[in-house]
Amino acid sequence: MMGRTTHFEVMADDPEKVSRFYSGVFGLNFRKNLGDYTLVNEGCANNLSGAVRKRSGRNLTGMPTIRVQNLHSAMDSVIKNGGRVVVPAKALPNLGWMAYCEDPEGNAFSIFAPDNRAF
């Protein structure tokens, strides 16, 4: 079962500069959190959250995050439907579980299952 997009991420060489861009264009307010991870603090409608983070090893440009009920079932479904799980399930402490995936054409997205017991 597919959920709604709940989060966006933008990868950047200069996260502060890119955060200022999205703030200027869309009126989003960012705050630095979790090292190189800059989160939208307010300004998003419909509980959509977002972040700008330092570009890392893979040349990802950004990705939607889809909320799911069960992360492992969703990962199985990604594979069954021709996609790949690129980064397996990892805990986001006190928030939930996340995995990074690619669709059959290599477009990146992540799936997230809320769970305040994640460690």
PDB file of N, CA, C and O in Angstrom, residues 43-114:
ATOM      1  N   GLY A  43       6.982  26.199   7.900  1.00  0.00           N
ATOM      2  CA  GLY A  43       6.644  26.746   6.600  1.00  0.00           C
ATOM      3  C   GLY A  43       6.080  25.734   5.627  1.00  0.00           C
ATOM      4  O   GLY A  43       5.597  26.097   4.573  1.00  0.00           O
ATOM      5  N   CYS A  44       6.145  24.460   5.955  1.00  0.00           N
ATOM      6  CA  CYS A  44       5.611  23.445   5.059  1.00  0.00           C
ATOM      7  C   CYS A  44       4.166  23.127   5.425  1.00  0.00           C
ATOM      8  O   CYS A  44       3.840  22.951   6.596  1.00  0.00           O
ATOM      9  N   ALA A  45       3.339  23.041   4.430  1.00  0.00           N
ATOM     10  CA  ALA A  45       1.931  22.694   4.642  1.00  0.00           C
ATOM     11  C   ALA A  45       1.764  21.180   4.681  1.00  0.00           C
ATOM     12  O   ALA A  45       2.632  20.434   4.248  1.00  0.00           O
ATOM     13  N   ASN A  46       0.658  20.723   5.201  1.00  0.00           N
ATOM     14  CA  ASN A  46       0.283  19.303   5.200  1.00  0.00           C
ATOM     15  C   ASN A  46       1.312  18.399   5.866  1.00  0.00           C
ATOM     16  O   ASN A  46       1.517  17.272   5.449  1.00  0.00           O
ATOM     17  N   ASN A  47       2.010  18.904   6.870  1.00  0.00           N
ATOM     18  CA  ASN A  47       3.004  18.119   7.609  1.00  0.00           C
ATOM     19  C   ASN A  47       4.150  17.620   6.743  1.00  0.00           C
ATOM     20  O   ASN A  47       4.822  16.673   7.106  1.00  0.00           O
ATOM     21  N   LEU A  48       4.370  18.239   5.592  1.00  0.00           N
ATOM     22  CA  LEU A  48       5.509  17.899   4.757  1.00  0.00           C
ATOM     23  C   LEU A  48       6.750  18.473   5.415  1.00  0.00           C
ATOM     24  O   LEU A  48       6.757  19.613   5.862  1.00  0.00           O
ATOM     25  N   SER A  49       7.787  17.673   5.514  1.00  0.00           N
ATOM     26  CA  SER A  49       9.043  18.161   6.061  1.00  0.00           C
ATOM     27  C   SER A  49      10.107  18.068   4.983  1.00  0.00           C
ATOM     28  O   SER A  49       9.916  17.423   3.955  1.00  0.00           O
ATOM     29  N   GLY A  50      11.227  18.706   5.206  1.00  0.00           N
ATOM     30  CA  GLY A  50      12.278  18.661   4.219  1.00  0.00           C
ATOM     31  C   GLY A  50      13.632  18.910   4.828  1.00  0.00           C
ATOM     32  O   GLY A  50      13.743  19.292   5.989  1.00  0.00           O
ATOM     33  N   ALA A  51      14.658  18.697   4.034  1.00  0.00           N
ATOM     34  CA  ALA A  51      16.021  18.870   4.514  1.00  0.00           C
ATOM     35  C   ALA A  51      16.963  19.129   3.358  1.00  0.00           C
ATOM     36  O   ALA A  51      16.701  18.739   2.227  1.00  0.00           O
ATOM     37  N   VAL A  52      18.054  19.798   3.674  1.00  0.00           N
ATOM     38  CA  VAL A  52      19.174  19.942   2.763  1.00  0.00           C
ATOM     39  C   VAL A  52      20.364  19.335   3.471  1.00  0.00           C
ATOM     40  O   VAL A  52      20.613  19.637   4.635  1.00  0.00           O
ATOM     41  N   ARG A  53      21.075  18.460   2.783  1.00  0.00           N
ATOM     42  CA  ARG A  53      22.225  17.817   3.416  1.00  0.00           C
ATOM     43  C   ARG A  53      23.417  17.807   2.481  1.00  0.00           C
ATOM     44  O   ARG A  53      23.270  17.942   1.274  1.00  0.00           O
ATOM     45  N   LYS A  54      24.581  17.639   3.054  1.00  0.00           N
ATOM     46  CA  LYS A  54      25.835  17.617   2.298  1.00  0.00           C
ATOM     47  C   LYS A  54      25.833  16.435   1.337  1.00  0.00           C
ATOM     48  O   LYS A  54      25.475  15.318   1.702  1.00  0.00           O
ATOM     49  N   ARG A  55      26.194  16.708   0.090  1.00  0.00           N
ATOM     50  CA  ARG A  55      26.289  15.645  -0.922  1.00  0.00           C
ATOM     51  C   ARG A  55      27.352  14.642  -0.483  1.00  0.00           C
ATOM     52  O   ARG A  55      28.408  15.014   0.001  1.00  0.00           O
ATOM     53  N   SER A  56      27.041  13.369  -0.632  1.00  0.00           N
ATOM     54  CA  SER A  56      27.975  12.318  -0.214  1.00  0.00           C
ATOM     55  C   SER A  56      28.373  11.455  -1.401  1.00  0.00           C
ATOM     56  O   SER A  56      28.208  11.867  -2.539  1.00  0.00           O
ATOM     57  N   GLY A  57      28.845  10.251  -1.143  1.00  0.00           N
ATOM     58  CA  GLY A  57      29.376   9.338  -2.135  1.00  0.00           C
ATOM     59  C   GLY A  57      28.595   9.210  -3.426  1.00  0.00           C
ATOM     60  O   GLY A  57      29.125   9.393  -4.499  1.00  0.00           O
ATOM     61  N   ARG A  58      27.338   8.906  -3.326  1.00  0.00           N
ATOM     62  CA  ARG A  58      26.510   8.769  -4.530  1.00  0.00           C
ATOM     63  C   ARG A  58      26.073  10.149  -4.976  1.00  0.00           C
ATOM     64  O   ARG A  58      25.854  11.034  -4.165  1.00  0.00           O
ATOM     65  N   ASN A  59      25.908  10.332  -6.245  1.00  0.00           N
ATOM     66  CA  ASN A  59      25.506  11.638  -6.764  1.00  0.00           C
ATOM     67  C   ASN A  59      23.986  11.756  -6.779  1.00  0.00           C
ATOM     68  O   ASN A  59      23.367  11.855  -7.824  1.00  0.00           O
ATOM     69  N   LEU A  60      23.384  11.736  -5.600  1.00  0.00           N
ATOM     70  CA  LEU A  60      21.947  11.894  -5.482  1.00  0.00           C
ATOM     71  C   LEU A  60      21.610  13.372  -5.467  1.00  0.00           C
ATOM     72  O   LEU A  60      22.307  14.172  -4.863  1.00  0.00           O
ATOM     73  N   THR A  61      20.520  13.736  -6.116  1.00  0.00           N
ATOM     74  CA  THR A  61      20.142  15.140  -6.168  1.00  0.00           C
ATOM     75  C   THR A  61      19.045  15.468  -5.179  1.00  0.00           C
ATOM     76  O   THR A  61      18.822  16.612  -4.845  1.00  0.00           O
ATOM     77  N   GLY A  62      18.347  14.511  -4.708  1.00  0.00           N
ATOM     78  CA  GLY A  62      17.239  14.709  -3.793  1.00  0.00           C
ATOM     79  C   GLY A  62      16.256  13.575  -3.984  1.00  0.00           C
ATOM     80  O   GLY A  62      16.318  12.858  -4.984  1.00  0.00           O
ATOM     81  N   MET A  63      15.359  13.417  -3.029  1.00  0.00           N
ATOM     82  CA  MET A  63      14.445  12.300  -3.167  1.00  0.00           C
ATOM     83  C   MET A  63      13.219  12.490  -2.294  1.00  0.00           C
ATOM     84  O   MET A  63      13.312  13.092  -1.232  1.00  0.00           O
ATOM     85  N   PRO A  64      12.102  11.958  -2.753  1.00  0.00           N
ATOM     86  CA  PRO A  64      10.929  11.951  -1.884  1.00  0.00           C
ATOM     87  C   PRO A  64      11.025  10.808  -0.888  1.00  0.00           C
ATOM     88  O   PRO A  64      11.705   9.818  -1.135  1.00  0.00           O
ATOM     89  N   THR A  65      10.368  10.969   0.223  1.00  0.00           N
ATOM     90  CA  THR A  65      10.226   9.894   1.194  1.00  0.00           C
ATOM     91  C   THR A  65       8.751   9.549   1.291  1.00  0.00           C
ATOM     92  O   THR A  65       7.927  10.431   1.478  1.00  0.00           O
ATOM     93  N   ILE A  66       8.448   8.268   1.151  1.00  0.00           N
ATOM     94  CA  ILE A  66       7.077   7.790   1.180  1.00  0.00           C
ATOM     95  C   ILE A  66       6.829   7.082   2.504  1.00  0.00           C
ATOM     96  O   ILE A  66       7.572   6.181   2.885  1.00  0.00           O
ATOM     97  N   ARG A  67       5.791   7.492   3.203  1.00  0.00           N
ATOM     98  CA  ARG A  67       5.431   6.854   4.469  1.00  0.00           C
ATOM     99  C   ARG A  67       4.731   5.529   4.168  1.00  0.00           C
ATOM    100  O   ARG A  67       3.844   5.472   3.327  1.00  0.00           O
ATOM    101  N   VAL A  68       5.145   4.480   4.873  1.00  0.00           N
ATOM    102  CA  VAL A  68       4.553   3.139   4.722  1.00  0.00           C
ATOM    103  C   VAL A  68       4.211   2.590   6.099  1.00  0.00           C
ATOM    104  O   VAL A  68       4.718   3.070   7.117  1.00  0.00           O
ATOM    105  N   GLN A  69       3.368   1.584   6.128  1.00  0.00           N
ATOM    106  CA  GLN A  69       2.993   0.951   7.392  1.00  0.00           C
ATOM    107  C   GLN A  69       4.083   0.003   7.883  1.00  0.00           C
ATOM    108  O   GLN A  69       4.390  -0.040   9.057  1.00  0.00           O
ATOM    109  N   ASN A  70       4.650  -0.789   6.974  1.00  0.00           N
ATOM    110  CA  ASN A  70       5.631  -1.806   7.328  1.00  0.00           C
ATOM    111  C   ASN A  70       6.824  -1.685   6.395  1.00  0.00           C
ATOM    112  O   ASN A  70       6.698  -1.921   5.192  1.00  0.00           O
ATOM    113  N   LEU A  71       7.978  -1.319   6.925  1.00  0.00           N
ATOM    114  CA  LEU A  71       9.149  -1.072   6.094  1.00  0.00           C
ATOM    115  C   LEU A  71       9.602  -2.316   5.339  1.00  0.00           C
ATOM    116  O   LEU A  71       9.896  -2.250   4.147  1.00  0.00           O
ATOM    117  N   HIS A  72       9.627  -3.460   6.004  1.00  0.00           N
ATOM    118  CA  HIS A  72      10.131  -4.672   5.353  1.00  0.00           C
ATOM    119  C   HIS A  72       9.202  -5.133   4.234  1.00  0.00           C
ATOM    120  O   HIS A  72       9.666  -5.562   3.175  1.00  0.00           O
ATOM    121  N   SER A  73       7.911  -5.012   4.416  1.00  0.00           N
ATOM    122  CA  SER A  73       6.962  -5.343   3.345  1.00  0.00           C
ATOM    123  C   SER A  73       7.149  -4.401   2.165  1.00  0.00           C
ATOM    124  O   SER A  73       7.105  -4.828   1.005  1.00  0.00           O
ATOM    125  N   ALA A  74       7.364  -3.134   2.458  1.00  0.00           N
ATOM    126  CA  ALA A  74       7.571  -2.159   1.383  1.00  0.00           C
ATOM    127  C   ALA A  74       8.871  -2.445   0.630  1.00  0.00           C
ATOM    128  O   ALA A  74       8.909  -2.348  -0.600  1.00  0.00           O
ATOM    129  N   MET A  75       9.947  -2.814   1.351  1.00  0.00           N
ATOM    130  CA  MET A  75      11.202  -3.149   0.678  1.00  0.00           C
ATOM    131  C   MET A  75      11.010  -4.360  -0.226  1.00  0.00           C
ATOM    132  O   MET A  75      11.502  -4.381  -1.358  1.00  0.00           O
ATOM    133  N   ASP A  76      10.291  -5.372   0.268  1.00  0.00           N
ATOM    134  CA  ASP A  76       9.993  -6.548  -0.558  1.00  0.00           C
ATOM    135  C   ASP A  76       9.229  -6.149  -1.811  1.00  0.00           C
ATOM    136  O   ASP A  76       9.491  -6.649  -2.908  1.00  0.00           O
ATOM    137  N   SER A  77       8.279  -5.232  -1.664  1.00  0.00           N
ATOM    138  CA  SER A  77       7.480  -4.782  -2.797  1.00  0.00           C
ATOM    139  C   SER A  77       8.325  -4.012  -3.812  1.00  0.00           C
ATOM    140  O   SER A  77       8.129  -4.143  -5.019  1.00  0.00           O
ATOM    141  N   VAL A  78       9.278  -3.226  -3.328  1.00  0.00           N
ATOM    142  CA  VAL A  78      10.187  -2.506  -4.225  1.00  0.00           C
ATOM    143  C   VAL A  78      10.912  -3.508  -5.113  1.00  0.00           C
ATOM    144  O   VAL A  78      10.962  -3.367  -6.341  1.00  0.00           O
ATOM    145  N   ILE A  79      11.471  -4.540  -4.506  1.00  0.00           N
ATOM    146  CA  ILE A  79      12.223  -5.551  -5.244  1.00  0.00           C
ATOM    147  C   ILE A  79      11.302  -6.315  -6.198  1.00  0.00           C
ATOM    148  O   ILE A  79      11.630  -6.517  -7.373  1.00  0.00           O
ATOM    149  N   LYS A  80      10.143  -6.718  -5.715  1.00  0.00           N
ATOM    150  CA  LYS A  80       9.184  -7.482  -6.520  1.00  0.00           C
ATOM    151  C   LYS A  80       8.760  -6.718  -7.767  1.00  0.00           C
ATOM    152  O   LYS A  80       8.504  -7.308  -8.810  1.00  0.00           O
ATOM    153  N   ASN A  81       8.716  -5.412  -7.667  1.00  0.00           N
ATOM    154  CA  ASN A  81       8.266  -4.595  -8.782  1.00  0.00           C
ATOM    155  C   ASN A  81       9.392  -4.029  -9.635  1.00  0.00           C
ATOM    156  O   ASN A  81       9.179  -3.116 -10.428  1.00  0.00           O
ATOM    157  N   GLY A  82      10.602  -4.558  -9.476  1.00  0.00           N
ATOM    158  CA  GLY A  82      11.705  -4.202 -10.358  1.00  0.00           C
ATOM    159  C   GLY A  82      12.640  -3.122  -9.849  1.00  0.00           C
ATOM    160  O   GLY A  82      13.536  -2.691 -10.575  1.00  0.00           O
ATOM    161  N   GLY A  83      12.462  -2.674  -8.601  1.00  0.00           N
ATOM    162  CA  GLY A  83      13.356  -1.678  -8.027  1.00  0.00           C
ATOM    163  C   GLY A  83      14.460  -2.322  -7.215  1.00  0.00           C
ATOM    164  O   GLY A  83      14.596  -3.554  -7.190  1.00  0.00           O
ATOM    165  N   ARG A  84      15.243  -1.482  -6.562  1.00  0.00           N
ATOM    166  CA  ARG A  84      16.335  -1.967  -5.716  1.00  0.00           C
ATOM    167  C   ARG A  84      16.302  -1.259  -4.378  1.00  0.00           C
ATOM    168  O   ARG A  84      15.974  -0.076  -4.307  1.00  0.00           O
ATOM    169  N   VAL A  85      16.678  -1.988  -3.333  1.00  0.00           N
ATOM    170  CA  VAL A  85      16.925  -1.380  -2.037  1.00  0.00           C
ATOM    171  C   VAL A  85      18.419  -1.064  -2.017  1.00  0.00           C
ATOM    172  O   VAL A  85      19.249  -1.963  -2.086  1.00  0.00           O
ATOM    173  N   VAL A  86      18.753   0.218  -1.954  1.00  0.00           N
ATOM    174  CA  VAL A  86      20.146   0.663  -2.035  1.00  0.00           C
ATOM    175  C   VAL A  86      20.777   0.715  -0.652  1.00  0.00           C
ATOM    176  O   VAL A  86      21.924   0.326  -0.472  1.00  0.00           O
ATOM    177  N   VAL A  87      20.046   1.223   0.328  1.00  0.00           N
ATOM    178  CA  VAL A  87      20.496   1.252   1.718  1.00  0.00           C
ATOM    179  C   VAL A  87      19.412   0.570   2.539  1.00  0.00           C
ATOM    180  O   VAL A  87      18.284   1.048   2.604  1.00  0.00           O
ATOM    181  N   PRO A  88      19.722  -0.577   3.151  1.00  0.00           N
ATOM    182  CA  PRO A  88      18.710  -1.312   3.910  1.00  0.00           C
ATOM    183  C   PRO A  88      18.194  -0.532   5.112  1.00  0.00           C
ATOM    184  O   PRO A  88      18.704   0.533   5.445  1.00  0.00           O
ATOM    185  N   ALA A  89      17.213  -1.085   5.758  1.00  0.00           N
ATOM    186  CA  ALA A  89      16.554  -0.444   6.902  1.00  0.00           C
ATOM    187  C   ALA A  89      17.560   0.076   7.914  1.00  0.00           C
ATOM    188  O   ALA A  89      18.503  -0.621   8.283  1.00  0.00           O
ATOM    189  N   LYS A  90      17.347   1.323   8.319  1.00  0.00           N
ATOM    190  CA  LYS A  90      18.163   1.884   9.395  1.00  0.00           C
ATOM    191  C   LYS A  90      17.231   2.658  10.322  1.00  0.00           C
ATOM    192  O   LYS A  90      16.213   3.205   9.896  1.00  0.00           O
ATOM    193  N   ALA A  91      17.596   2.667  11.586  1.00  0.00           N
ATOM    194  CA  ALA A  91      16.774   3.348  12.589  1.00  0.00           C
ATOM    195  C   ALA A  91      17.050   4.837  12.572  1.00  0.00           C
ATOM    196  O   ALA A  91      18.194   5.270  12.466  1.00  0.00           O
ATOM    197  N   LEU A  92      15.993   5.607  12.691  1.00  0.00           N
ATOM    198  CA  LEU A  92      16.071   7.030  12.990  1.00  0.00           C
ATOM    199  C   LEU A  92      15.563   7.120  14.426  1.00  0.00           C
ATOM    200  O   LEU A  92      14.358   7.027  14.655  1.00  0.00           O
ATOM    201  N   PRO A  93      16.463   7.207  15.389  1.00  0.00           N
ATOM    202  CA  PRO A  93      16.091   7.070  16.796  1.00  0.00           C
ATOM    203  C   PRO A  93      14.857   7.888  17.193  1.00  0.00           C
ATOM    204  O   PRO A  93      14.767   9.075  16.908  1.00  0.00           O
ATOM    205  N   ASN A  94      13.936   7.187  17.810  1.00  0.00           N
ATOM    206  CA  ASN A  94      12.683   7.741  18.322  1.00  0.00           C
ATOM    207  C   ASN A  94      11.735   8.253  17.242  1.00  0.00           C
ATOM    208  O   ASN A  94      10.711   8.841  17.556  1.00  0.00           O
ATOM    209  N   LEU A  95      12.069   8.057  15.959  1.00  0.00           N
ATOM    210  CA  LEU A  95      11.212   8.495  14.861  1.00  0.00           C
ATOM    211  C   LEU A  95      10.642   7.328  14.073  1.00  0.00           C
ATOM    212  O   LEU A  95       9.451   7.282  13.790  1.00  0.00           O
ATOM    213  N   GLY A  96      11.512   6.404  13.656  1.00  0.00           N
ATOM    214  CA  GLY A  96      11.053   5.275  12.856  1.00  0.00           C
ATOM    215  C   GLY A  96      12.194   4.621  12.102  1.00  0.00           C
ATOM    216  O   GLY A  96      13.361   4.762  12.476  1.00  0.00           O
ATOM    217  N   TRP A  97      11.838   3.929  11.032  1.00  0.00           N
ATOM    218  CA  TRP A  97      12.791   3.158  10.235  1.00  0.00           C
ATOM    219  C   TRP A  97      12.752   3.652   8.801  1.00  0.00           C
ATOM    220  O   TRP A  97      11.686   3.949   8.270  1.00  0.00           O
ATOM    221  N   MET A  98      13.913   3.722   8.154  1.00  0.00           N
ATOM    222  CA  MET A  98      14.003   4.233   6.793  1.00  0.00           C
ATOM    223  C   MET A  98      14.908   3.343   5.959  1.00  0.00           C
ATOM    224  O   MET A  98      15.869   2.770   6.467  1.00  0.00           O
ATOM    225  N   ALA A  99      14.577   3.231   4.674  1.00  0.00           N
ATOM    226  CA  ALA A  99      15.431   2.553   3.701  1.00  0.00           C
ATOM    227  C   ALA A  99      15.461   3.404   2.437  1.00  0.00           C
ATOM    228  O   ALA A  99      14.486   4.075   2.107  1.00  0.00           O
ATOM    229  N   TYR A 100      16.594   3.390   1.764  1.00  0.00           N
ATOM    230  CA  TYR A 100      16.749   4.125   0.514  1.00  0.00           C
ATOM    231  C   TYR A 100      16.651   3.142  -0.647  1.00  0.00           C
ATOM    232  O   TYR A 100      17.235   2.062  -0.594  1.00  0.00           O
ATOM    233  N   CYS A 101      15.939   3.550  -1.685  1.00  0.00           N
ATOM    234  CA  CYS A 101      15.639   2.658  -2.803  1.00  0.00           C
ATOM    235  C   CYS A 101      15.848   3.369  -4.136  1.00  0.00           C
ATOM    236  O   CYS A 101      16.035   4.582  -4.180  1.00  0.00           O
ATOM    237  N   GLU A 102      15.787   2.588  -5.212  1.00  0.00           N
ATOM    238  CA  GLU A 102      15.775   3.124  -6.569  1.00  0.00           C
ATOM    239  C   GLU A 102      14.651   2.458  -7.330  1.00  0.00           C
ATOM    240  O   GLU A 102      14.378   1.270  -7.147  1.00  0.00           O
ATOM    241  N   ASP A 103      13.996   3.229  -8.205  1.00  0.00           N
ATOM    242  CA  ASP A 103      12.991   2.649  -9.081  1.00  0.00           C
ATOM    243  C   ASP A 103      13.697   1.948 -10.242  1.00  0.00           C
ATOM    244  O   ASP A 103      14.938   1.957 -10.311  1.00  0.00           O
ATOM    245  N   PRO A 104      12.975   1.298 -11.159  1.00  0.00           N
ATOM    246  CA  PRO A 104      13.643   0.569 -12.242  1.00  0.00           C
ATOM    247  C   PRO A 104      14.542   1.423 -13.134  1.00  0.00           C
ATOM    248  O   PRO A 104      15.421   0.893 -13.809  1.00  0.00           O
ATOM    249  N   GLU A 105      14.372   2.745 -13.154  1.00  0.00           N
ATOM    250  CA  GLU A 105      15.225   3.615 -13.961  1.00  0.00           C
ATOM    251  C   GLU A 105      16.330   4.272 -13.141  1.00  0.00           C
ATOM    252  O   GLU A 105      17.047   5.126 -13.635  1.00  0.00           O
ATOM    253  N   GLY A 106      16.449   3.894 -11.877  1.00  0.00           N
ATOM    254  CA  GLY A 106      17.526   4.410 -11.039  1.00  0.00           C
ATOM    255  C   GLY A 106      17.201   5.681 -10.288  1.00  0.00           C
ATOM    256  O   GLY A 106      18.081   6.270  -9.672  1.00  0.00           O
ATOM    257  N   ASN A 107      15.938   6.149 -10.318  1.00  0.00           N
ATOM    258  CA  ASN A 107      15.551   7.323  -9.546  1.00  0.00           C
ATOM    259  C   ASN A 107      15.464   6.974  -8.073  1.00  0.00           C
ATOM    260  O   ASN A 107      14.846   5.983  -7.694  1.00  0.00           O
ATOM    261  N   ALA A 108      16.072   7.805  -7.250  1.00  0.00           N
ATOM    262  CA  ALA A 108      16.152   7.530  -5.820  1.00  0.00           C
ATOM    263  C   ALA A 108      14.908   7.998  -5.075  1.00  0.00           C
ATOM    264  O   ALA A 108      14.316   9.018  -5.413  1.00  0.00           O
ATOM    265  N   PHE A 109      14.527   7.227  -4.066  1.00  0.00           N
ATOM    266  CA  PHE A 109      13.475   7.606  -3.127  1.00  0.00           C
ATOM    267  C   PHE A 109      13.714   6.833  -1.847  1.00  0.00           C
ATOM    268  O   PHE A 109      14.518   5.900  -1.808  1.00  0.00           O
ATOM    269  N   SER A 110      13.064   7.242  -0.790  1.00  0.00           N
ATOM    270  CA  SER A 110      13.188   6.485   0.452  1.00  0.00           C
ATOM    271  C   SER A 110      11.802   6.152   0.969  1.00  0.00           C
ATOM    272  O   SER A 110      10.811   6.766   0.580  1.00  0.00           O
ATOM    273  N   ILE A 111      11.774   5.148   1.820  1.00  0.00           N
ATOM    274  CA  ILE A 111      10.533   4.734   2.464  1.00  0.00           C
ATOM    275  C   ILE A 111      10.743   4.836   3.971  1.00  0.00           C
ATOM    276  O   ILE A 111      11.837   4.588   4.474  1.00  0.00           O
ATOM    277  N   PHE A 112       9.693   5.240   4.660  1.00  0.00           N
ATOM    278  CA  PHE A 112       9.778   5.523   6.083  1.00  0.00           C
ATOM    279  C   PHE A 112       8.568   4.937   6.795  1.00  0.00           C
ATOM    280  O   PHE A 112       7.433   5.140   6.367  1.00  0.00           O
ATOM    281  N   ALA A 113       8.828   4.186   7.860  1.00  0.00           N
ATOM    282  CA  ALA A 113       7.774   3.643   8.721  1.00  0.00           C
ATOM    283  C   ALA A 113       7.936   4.247  10.108  1.00  0.00           C
ATOM    284  O   ALA A 113       8.937   4.009  10.780  1.00  0.00           O
ATOM    285  N   PRO A 114       6.974   5.066  10.545  1.00  0.00           N
ATOM    286  CA  PRO A 114       7.072   5.676  11.868  1.00  0.00           C
ATOM    287  C   PRO A 114       7.096   4.630  12.970  1.00  0.00           C
ATOM    288  O   PRO A 114       6.396   3.615  12.895  1.00  0.00           O
TER     289      PRO A 114
END
